[in-house]
XYZ file of C-alpha atoms in Angstrom:
586
model
C 0.073 0.285 -0.180
C 2.565 2.526 1.186
C 5.149 1.938 -2.482
C 1.870 2.100 -4.514
C 0.538 5.085 -2.649
C 4.363 7.126 -3.476
C 4.159 5.249 -7.221
C 1.119 7.072 -7.412
C 2.257 10.433 -6.743
C 5.299 10.081 -9.085
C 3.520 11.578 -12.385
C 3.409 14.838 -10.497
C 7.301 15.535 -10.461
C 7.403 14.201 -13.671
C 5.491 16.511 -15.660
C 5.168 20.494 -16.626
C 3.514 22.686 -14.679
C -0.767 22.998 -14.703
C -1.996 25.015 -16.687
C -5.592 26.227 -15.975
C -6.627 28.403 -19.095
C -6.017 26.050 -22.191
C -8.664 27.681 -24.033
C -6.977 30.485 -25.099
C -3.791 29.115 -25.749
C -1.382 32.160 -24.101
C 0.385 32.039 -21.019
C -2.046 32.410 -16.905
C -1.202 36.334 -16.633
C -3.360 38.915 -15.917
C -2.801 40.701 -19.457
C -3.957 37.107 -21.329
C -7.930 37.769 -20.198
C -9.704 39.689 -23.069
C -11.799 42.100 -22.426
C -14.571 43.770 -25.054
C -12.517 45.310 -28.131
C -14.870 46.299 -29.913
C -14.323 46.903 -33.937
C -10.887 45.561 -33.439
C -9.451 42.259 -34.197
C -9.836 38.831 -31.568
C -7.721 39.686 -29.089
C -6.697 36.114 -28.115
C -3.178 35.286 -29.379
C -3.841 31.861 -31.214
C -0.689 29.645 -31.642
C 0.778 28.269 -34.843
C -0.823 24.757 -36.260
C 3.048 23.304 -35.888
C 2.956 24.394 -31.991
C -0.414 22.958 -31.703
C 0.839 19.713 -33.659
C 4.024 18.915 -31.236
C 1.777 20.008 -28.025
C -0.701 17.383 -28.923
C 2.016 14.584 -30.160
C 3.298 15.533 -26.781
C 0.438 14.665 -25.222
C -0.248 11.522 -26.647
C 2.715 10.228 -25.905
C 2.640 11.005 -22.176
C 2.676 7.801 -20.106
C 2.139 8.757 -17.092
C -0.806 7.310 -16.287
C 0.981 4.113 -16.357
C 2.241 5.261 -12.760
C -1.284 5.788 -11.648
C -2.325 2.126 -12.528
C 0.885 0.407 -11.554
C 0.220 2.218 -8.213
C -3.028 1.783 -7.765
C -2.732 -2.559 -8.640
C -0.120 -2.270 -5.877
C -1.901 -0.836 -3.135
C -5.050 -3.221 -4.398
C -3.276 -5.978 -3.317
C -2.095 -4.574 -0.037
C -5.436 -3.448 0.564
C -6.866 -6.741 -0.220
C -6.219 -9.200 2.484
C -7.019 -6.531 5.405
C -10.523 -7.443 5.617
C -11.167 -10.962 4.593
C -7.901 -12.411 6.807
C -8.237 -8.965 9.142
C -11.723 -9.575 10.230
C -11.414 -13.762 10.001
C -8.546 -13.198 12.617
C -10.542 -11.153 15.090
C -13.789 -13.398 14.639
C -12.039 -16.763 15.662
C -10.085 -15.390 17.893
C -12.290 -12.976 20.181
C -14.267 -13.902 23.046
C -17.153 -15.903 22.455
C -20.454 -13.274 21.814
C -17.802 -10.418 21.752
C -17.254 -10.309 17.793
C -20.309 -7.918 16.750
C -18.262 -5.578 19.657
C -15.117 -6.057 18.574
C -16.259 -5.595 15.074
C -17.645 -2.138 15.959
C -14.386 -0.634 17.823
C -12.622 -1.769 14.529
C -14.317 0.265 12.431
C -15.253 3.052 14.539
C -11.261 2.930 15.017
C -10.693 3.266 11.395
C -13.227 5.941 11.221
C -10.057 8.039 13.167
C -7.717 7.607 9.836
C -10.950 8.690 7.848
C -11.626 11.300 9.725
C -7.862 12.824 9.682
C -7.466 11.378 5.490
C -10.939 14.459 4.951
C -8.554 17.135 7.126
C -5.557 16.403 5.308
C -7.387 16.468 1.793
C -9.189 20.054 2.740
C -5.516 21.211 3.141
C -4.380 19.972 0.306
C -6.965 20.886 -2.026
C -7.004 24.455 -1.116
C -2.989 24.477 -1.912
C -2.427 24.632 -5.591
C -1.250 21.996 -7.301
C 2.746 23.375 -8.428
C 3.130 25.043 -4.531
C 6.753 25.549 -4.074
C 7.561 25.620 -8.169
C 5.460 28.711 -9.080
C 4.509 32.208 -7.681
C 1.690 31.847 -6.055
C 1.293 35.861 -6.839
C 0.310 35.018 -10.520
C -2.060 32.252 -10.064
C -5.498 34.376 -10.853
C -7.998 31.598 -9.552
C -9.389 30.196 -6.719
C -10.278 26.655 -4.965
C -13.633 27.794 -6.085
C -13.159 27.873 -9.911
C -13.908 24.432 -11.539
C -10.531 24.917 -13.130
C -8.185 24.986 -9.428
C -6.258 21.619 -9.057
C -5.316 21.299 -5.561
C -2.140 19.528 -4.789
C -3.454 15.674 -4.855
C 0.157 14.855 -5.174
C 1.022 15.213 -1.191
C -1.891 12.923 0.180
C -0.481 10.552 -1.530
C 3.417 10.805 -0.434
C 1.964 11.098 3.437
C 0.029 8.377 3.081
C 2.357 5.815 1.132
C 5.165 6.685 4.000
C 2.373 6.332 7.395
C 1.429 3.118 5.404
C 5.023 1.731 5.538
C 5.832 2.915 8.913
C 2.573 0.939 10.263
C 3.444 -2.124 8.226
C 6.324 -2.721 10.944
C 4.286 -4.597 14.000
C 3.450 -6.779 11.130
C 6.647 -8.608 10.569
C 6.629 -8.933 14.563
C 3.425 -11.090 14.489
C 3.754 -14.892 15.031
C 4.730 -16.603 12.346
C 1.673 -19.517 13.070
C -1.347 -17.852 14.963
C -2.951 -21.811 14.325
C -2.511 -22.614 18.095
C -4.902 -19.879 19.965
C -7.067 -20.719 17.972
C -7.163 -24.543 18.387
C -7.124 -23.726 22.224
C -9.975 -21.743 21.396
C -11.859 -24.529 19.726
C -10.922 -27.311 22.663
C -12.400 -24.657 25.240
C -15.898 -23.786 23.398
C -15.941 -27.519 22.798
C -15.418 -28.444 26.494
C -17.997 -25.835 27.211
C -20.691 -26.158 25.138
C -19.879 -30.000 23.999
C -21.204 -31.560 20.986
C -24.284 -32.987 20.384
C -23.814 -35.482 17.721
C -22.030 -38.090 15.808
C -21.148 -35.789 12.963
C -20.405 -32.715 14.912
C -17.839 -34.709 16.514
C -16.362 -35.915 13.639
C -16.124 -32.739 11.874
C -14.522 -31.790 14.640
C -11.911 -34.295 14.730
C -11.660 -33.992 10.813
C -11.393 -30.211 10.601
C -8.165 -30.441 13.110
C -6.984 -33.160 11.528
C -7.491 -31.608 7.769
C -4.590 -28.408 9.656
C -1.835 -31.145 9.984
C -2.028 -32.193 7.030
C -0.342 -29.269 5.046
C -2.569 -26.782 2.147
C -5.257 -27.226 0.694
C -5.724 -28.237 -3.387
C -6.907 -27.045 -6.109
C -9.648 -29.808 -6.085
C -10.525 -28.812 -2.669
C -10.596 -24.607 -3.644
C -12.756 -25.533 -6.213
C -15.150 -27.392 -4.121
C -14.791 -24.682 -1.523
C -15.984 -22.039 -4.611
C -18.582 -24.380 -5.074
C -20.093 -25.045 -1.664
C -20.068 -20.879 -1.788
C -22.278 -20.002 -5.494
C -24.224 -22.980 -3.876
C -25.147 -21.268 -0.873
C -28.510 -19.228 -1.857
C -28.200 -17.190 1.512
C -24.370 -16.540 0.215
C -25.492 -16.058 -3.173
C -28.218 -13.338 -2.066
C -26.572 -11.203 0.109
C -23.662 -10.804 -2.150
C -26.438 -10.021 -5.052
C -28.560 -7.094 -2.001
C -24.462 -5.226 -0.859
C -23.477 -4.876 -4.520
C -26.578 -3.250 -5.382
C -25.968 -0.621 -2.211
C -22.381 -0.714 -2.533
C -22.368 0.839 -5.833
C -25.141 3.214 -4.507
C -22.545 3.980 -1.856
C -19.385 4.031 -3.872
C -20.773 6.138 -6.832
C -22.494 8.558 -4.445
C -19.085 8.956 -2.628
C -17.086 9.537 -6.102
C -18.912 12.890 -7.105
C -20.302 13.428 -3.909
C -17.632 16.573 -3.508
C -18.437 17.944 -7.165
C -22.220 17.652 -6.456
C -21.433 19.663 -3.538
C -19.366 22.832 -5.571
C -21.910 22.188 -8.420
C -25.037 21.938 -6.056
C -24.061 24.773 -3.440
C -21.209 26.529 -4.544
C -18.988 25.076 -1.924
C -15.222 24.525 -3.067
C -13.677 21.148 -3.029
C -11.642 21.794 0.216
C -15.071 23.306 2.192
C -16.654 19.968 1.697
C -13.746 17.530 2.623
C -13.337 19.668 6.074
C -17.360 19.263 6.635
C -17.011 16.215 5.910
C -14.341 14.788 7.772
C -14.820 16.905 11.334
C -19.311 16.057 11.048
C -20.098 13.207 9.114
C -17.330 10.830 9.945
C -17.522 10.967 13.540
C -21.169 10.484 12.844
C -20.324 6.930 10.910
C -17.714 5.536 14.038
C -20.743 6.443 16.839
C -23.211 4.524 14.281
C -20.412 1.138 13.969
C -19.604 1.209 17.904
C -23.430 1.315 18.731
C -24.474 -1.323 16.046
C -22.135 -3.664 17.094
C -23.321 -2.971 21.115
C -26.676 -2.896 20.525
C -26.796 -6.499 18.500
C -24.388 -7.498 21.338
C -26.617 -6.212 24.126
C -29.908 -7.513 22.646
C -28.072 -10.632 22.246
C -30.138 -10.877 18.612
C -30.091 -14.165 16.402
C -28.893 -14.290 13.224
C -32.390 -13.454 11.672
C -32.913 -10.913 14.152
C -29.248 -9.328 12.914
C -30.723 -9.397 9.371
C -33.869 -7.407 10.485
C -31.451 -4.735 12.561
C -29.736 -3.677 9.037
C -32.706 -4.254 7.064
C -34.357 -1.465 9.303
C -31.088 0.781 8.958
C -31.087 0.398 5.092
C -34.851 1.014 4.843
C -34.328 4.706 6.932
C -30.346 4.868 4.496
C -33.291 4.769 1.962
C -35.459 7.581 3.314
C -32.844 10.511 3.594
C -31.604 9.272 0.207
C -35.080 10.420 -0.676
C -35.014 13.792 1.685
C -32.528 14.956 -1.307
C -34.129 15.842 -3.323
C -36.220 18.533 -1.604
C -33.178 20.006 -1.257
C -32.199 21.011 -4.712
C -30.906 24.630 -5.618
C -32.643 26.368 -8.518
C -30.534 26.857 -12.061
C -27.196 28.802 -11.864
C -27.789 32.441 -13.352
C -25.378 32.253 -16.257
C -25.854 34.616 -19.395
C -25.506 32.250 -22.079
C -26.429 28.702 -21.275
C -29.818 29.540 -18.989
C -30.510 33.377 -19.621
C -30.153 35.598 -22.665
C -27.286 37.936 -22.695
C -29.250 40.440 -22.120
C -29.642 38.998 -18.363
C -33.621 38.884 -18.596
C -35.067 36.238 -20.538
C -34.286 32.138 -20.152
C -32.826 30.286 -22.484
C -34.508 27.165 -23.855
C -31.207 25.430 -24.623
C -28.305 25.853 -22.913
C -26.228 25.455 -26.159
C -25.369 28.491 -28.751
C -27.164 31.381 -27.087
C -27.084 33.733 -29.359
C -25.413 36.573 -28.761
C -26.470 40.413 -27.634
C -26.173 43.979 -29.219
C -24.429 44.365 -26.139
C -21.299 42.151 -27.268
C -22.044 41.132 -30.774
C -19.202 43.912 -32.115
C -16.635 42.617 -29.030
C -14.817 39.961 -31.243
C -14.997 37.537 -28.269
C -14.078 34.228 -28.238
C -16.881 32.254 -27.472
C -15.166 28.753 -26.417
C -13.180 30.504 -23.488
C -14.439 30.420 -20.340
C -13.507 32.665 -17.611
C -16.169 33.556 -15.634
C -17.053 36.717 -13.948
C -19.761 37.476 -11.389
C -21.335 40.592 -12.545
C -22.841 42.764 -9.769
C -26.763 41.613 -11.176
C -25.612 38.618 -9.603
C -25.445 36.924 -13.275
C -22.353 34.618 -14.097
C -21.031 35.161 -17.525
C -18.704 33.219 -19.390
C -16.179 36.067 -19.630
C -15.344 39.763 -19.239
C -15.593 39.963 -23.208
C -18.755 38.348 -23.270
C -20.409 40.541 -20.558
C -18.908 43.995 -22.056
C -16.354 45.150 -19.917
C -14.456 47.069 -21.824
C -11.369 47.917 -19.153
C -9.922 46.060 -16.275
C -8.381 47.493 -12.998
C -5.147 47.236 -11.940
C -3.483 45.269 -8.670
C -6.896 44.323 -7.578
C -7.249 40.656 -6.155
C -10.053 39.021 -6.691
C -9.568 40.851 -10.432
C -12.109 43.703 -11.198
C -13.436 44.651 -14.950
C -15.211 47.899 -15.393
C -17.664 49.283 -17.930
C -19.158 45.916 -18.661
C -22.402 47.381 -20.984
C -24.602 43.286 -20.889
C -24.987 45.034 -16.728
C -26.402 47.439 -18.389
C -28.939 46.145 -20.846
C -29.978 43.661 -18.117
C -32.013 46.382 -16.056
C -30.040 46.648 -13.253
C -29.504 49.935 -11.879
C -25.969 51.369 -10.873
C -23.544 53.962 -11.104
C -20.981 51.351 -11.840
C -21.269 48.347 -13.751
C -18.219 45.923 -12.877
C -17.575 42.018 -12.400
C -15.201 40.455 -10.793
C -13.083 37.530 -11.412
C -14.978 34.179 -10.950
C -18.701 32.286 -10.769
C -21.311 34.072 -8.722
C -22.342 32.673 -5.503
C -25.375 30.554 -4.259
C -28.079 33.216 -2.934
C -29.333 32.914 0.477
C -31.966 30.296 0.029
C -30.034 27.904 -1.892
C -26.717 28.191 1.419
C -29.931 27.089 3.725
C -30.437 24.384 1.654
C -26.776 23.402 2.092
C -27.207 23.047 5.901
C -30.106 21.029 5.805
C -28.228 18.856 3.275
C -25.279 18.320 5.473
C -28.105 17.727 8.712
C -30.533 14.485 6.408
C -26.367 13.774 5.511
C -25.129 13.209 9.240
C -28.409 10.818 9.539
C -27.698 8.866 6.177
C -23.909 8.309 7.518
C -25.322 7.235 10.929
C -27.898 5.155 9.545
C -25.823 3.681 6.934
C -23.052 2.921 9.326
C -25.488 1.575 12.123
C -26.103 -1.544 9.780
C -22.089 -2.060 8.990
C -21.738 -4.539 11.453
C -23.963 -6.691 10.769
C -22.961 -7.179 7.878
C -20.114 -8.022 8.489
C -22.250 -11.025 10.494
C -24.422 -12.384 7.651
C -21.242 -12.491 5.725
C -19.892 -15.072 8.045
C -22.473 -16.296 9.950
C -23.972 -17.981 6.742
C -21.435 -20.265 5.623
C -19.354 -22.764 7.193
C -16.372 -21.294 9.325
C -13.789 -22.693 7.213
C -15.039 -20.886 4.121
C -15.331 -17.651 6.226
C -12.200 -16.317 4.690
C -12.823 -17.171 1.287
C -16.394 -16.389 1.682
C -15.026 -12.624 2.146
C -12.182 -12.732 -0.084
C -14.978 -13.360 -3.104
C -17.538 -11.029 -1.326
C -14.591 -8.228 -1.525
C -13.558 -9.162 -5.093
C -17.412 -8.569 -6.410
C -17.864 -5.452 -4.554
C -14.494 -3.916 -6.020
C -14.911 -5.163 -9.675
C -18.464 -4.375 -9.944
C -19.093 -2.158 -7.752
C -15.524 -0.115 -7.737
C -14.932 -0.203 -11.072
C -18.286 0.490 -12.753
C -20.412 2.205 -10.317
C -18.190 5.741 -10.818
C -18.325 4.937 -14.514
C -22.352 5.220 -15.096
C -22.031 7.629 -12.633
C -19.912 9.144 -14.331
C -22.080 9.132 -17.438
C -24.764 9.852 -16.485
C -23.740 13.105 -14.661
C -21.960 14.405 -18.065
C -25.066 14.042 -19.913
C -26.089 17.260 -17.668
C -23.324 19.470 -18.984
C -23.642 22.933 -20.349
C -20.355 23.701 -20.650
C -17.157 21.745 -22.182
C -13.685 23.142 -22.069
C -11.565 23.110 -24.805
C -8.012 20.959 -24.958
C -5.169 22.916 -26.907
C -5.536 20.565 -29.559
C -9.274 21.005 -30.174
C -10.546 18.017 -28.772
C -13.563 18.167 -25.944
C -11.742 18.823 -22.636
C -13.144 18.544 -19.034
C -17.102 20.114 -17.773
C -16.850 24.020 -16.668
C -20.512 23.849 -15.174
C -22.806 21.938 -14.862
C -26.873 22.176 -15.133
C -27.502 22.019 -11.027
C -31.310 20.629 -11.372
C -30.201 17.622 -14.098
C -26.999 17.228 -11.692
C -29.182 16.744 -8.924
C -31.787 14.477 -10.493
C -29.522 12.247 -12.201
C -26.992 11.575 -9.277
C -29.853 11.130 -7.058
C -32.064 9.297 -8.362
C -29.997 6.834 -9.545
C -28.206 6.487 -6.167
C -31.750 6.539 -4.563
C -33.013 3.545 -7.578
C -29.501 1.454 -6.610
C -30.362 1.786 -2.293
C -34.060 0.511 -3.488
C -32.770 -2.725 -5.206
C -30.496 -3.600 -2.837
C -33.341 -3.757 -0.046
C -35.562 -5.318 -2.201
C -33.435 -8.399 -2.836
C -32.499 -7.535 1.360
C -36.262 -8.293 2.016
C -36.047 -11.647 0.272
C -32.991 -12.421 1.592
C -34.354 -12.226 4.938
C -37.994 -13.793 3.808
C -35.735 -16.835 2.825
C -33.168 -16.978 6.474
C -36.762 -17.031 7.840
C -37.927 -19.655 6.092
C -34.451 -21.853 7.089
C -33.745 -20.820 10.167
C -37.636 -21.000 11.663
C -37.810 -23.061 14.618
C -33.857 -23.606 15.070
C -31.078 -22.190 17.713
C -29.819 -19.144 15.461
C -28.649 -17.216 18.493
C -24.941 -17.332 16.689
C -23.228 -14.595 19.367
C -24.583 -16.668 22.292
C -23.193 -19.955 21.377
C -19.888 -18.892 19.808
C -21.345 -17.644 16.615
C -21.299 -20.449 13.843
C -24.472 -21.009 12.257
C -24.057 -24.015 9.206
C -26.769 -25.461 6.746
C -27.077 -28.092 6.738
C -26.261 -29.013 3.315
C -22.996 -27.832 3.727
C -22.061 -29.428 7.202
C -23.173 -32.959 4.589
C -20.776 -32.141 2.072
C -17.847 -33.241 4.232
C -17.101 -36.298 4.101
C -15.284 -38.109 6.703
C -11.750 -36.710 5.603
C -12.897 -33.253 5.469
C -13.121 -32.473 1.985
C -16.502 -31.277 0.048
C -17.966 -34.037 -1.962
C -20.173 -33.277 -4.938
C -23.753 -31.261 -4.436
C -25.124 -34.260 -6.252
C -24.221 -37.123 -3.579
C -26.050 -34.954 -0.768
C -28.715 -33.612 -3.521
C -31.468 -35.113 -0.983
C -30.122 -33.054 2.235
C -30.810 -29.219 0.189
C -33.230 -27.653 2.197
């Protein structure tokens, strides 16, 4: 994990300086900002075809993405054993009946790292990406600007070094951790006894199997077959895939959503998430584990508790729709350049007489906020003819499009940057934070029950394999695919795309906030709803299977084993084909 994080940060040191004004193809200094030049030629100096061609050729030959790919692969390899092996290790060595409490504490302690990471991210994203290499006084954009790029690489370096330091104690763990597990098994046997000859044989064969070394490929395939034919396990994997796809996709774009919907910078969103939301999640995880232990919930009771928390999380998700803000007032995209008439489409809004003679480059993105509260795509398109000297932020004067909007003022000026959101939208942001706190709490409240349902519905010998396969499905189908289709839906709501130096489509500069919110929240809510439906079906199947049986898993060592899996073990402790035991299927 440490080496992978450091490798991911390396492209920053090999690439050139970040150019946030690629639309203008000129140096990013104050003098490059174009103003309205009536009856004069276009003020932007376009590079020659030869220069653009060289730039595109250099871009296409960049192999920096390989560092990021290899770094993420190494991090993935390092992260993979933590959940399946670490949680299984903890569940095996925990005192009987306390695994739910320990799992809740473990998840909560892990949240401390998340809090520190978000706070560190808030600090890093407020730093300019090339800090230490460029004169910051010459940078005219701010963290509120959509073109701002923070010092992303700094967080990877710090986390990489911390990961390497944290790896040191693991070298001092005992080489063979099986001895305490054997002692625990003997103690459990002496306390509770083995009720049947079948259970006695299984315990003896399991111990016998540990002495005979590693599993063969046939054993592995039979183990996988046992997992994939366990209908409760498959239903659980499918429901959690839908649920975590919603969480992963939502979390990937939550900062962009807050930025576009409420006008907050990414650093502010990081800070609030780390300071308020994550502690609530940690509290929910501890409380969830404690409640399961306190009320000695059966396995079916744990499933009911988890379904209830998932339902409450879905309710919170639906409340977000009531907190959507109106579209931003942007001349040329949502309003005509006269600032009065709305436009039906955000593409190719016609110029007004206030800027038609200014020879403006309509592809340029250098937003300015007029003192009439309307955002214009550039000072030129706002009809501004002069710029102030040594002002931060830069102020433009004599903006003719502000005058035709009907706004009465002695000075028609505009400052660099988008206009902030109005007061009603700011109030909605506060309510959004409150709902987000509840959503995070309810989601975390059921986190411990998710893990318990995963490990208690399979054979103890298959616990690590079950968690590993579950993690594989979540990471591939959820972690990889969810951000892709979330991003594809969100990109459809873009109102203004940037243009690269090669003349191709670049990043989105501004979104339709209402369409963005409906796409983002709608997709996330749909996935959560489908997950809840599958989860209810899983609960019904569990009630049907365990009805009338002793499923107080946490009272008696925590292992609920289905009869099919038990009877799939032959006298040597290996699995036999399901066809041999098909008559035992429930």
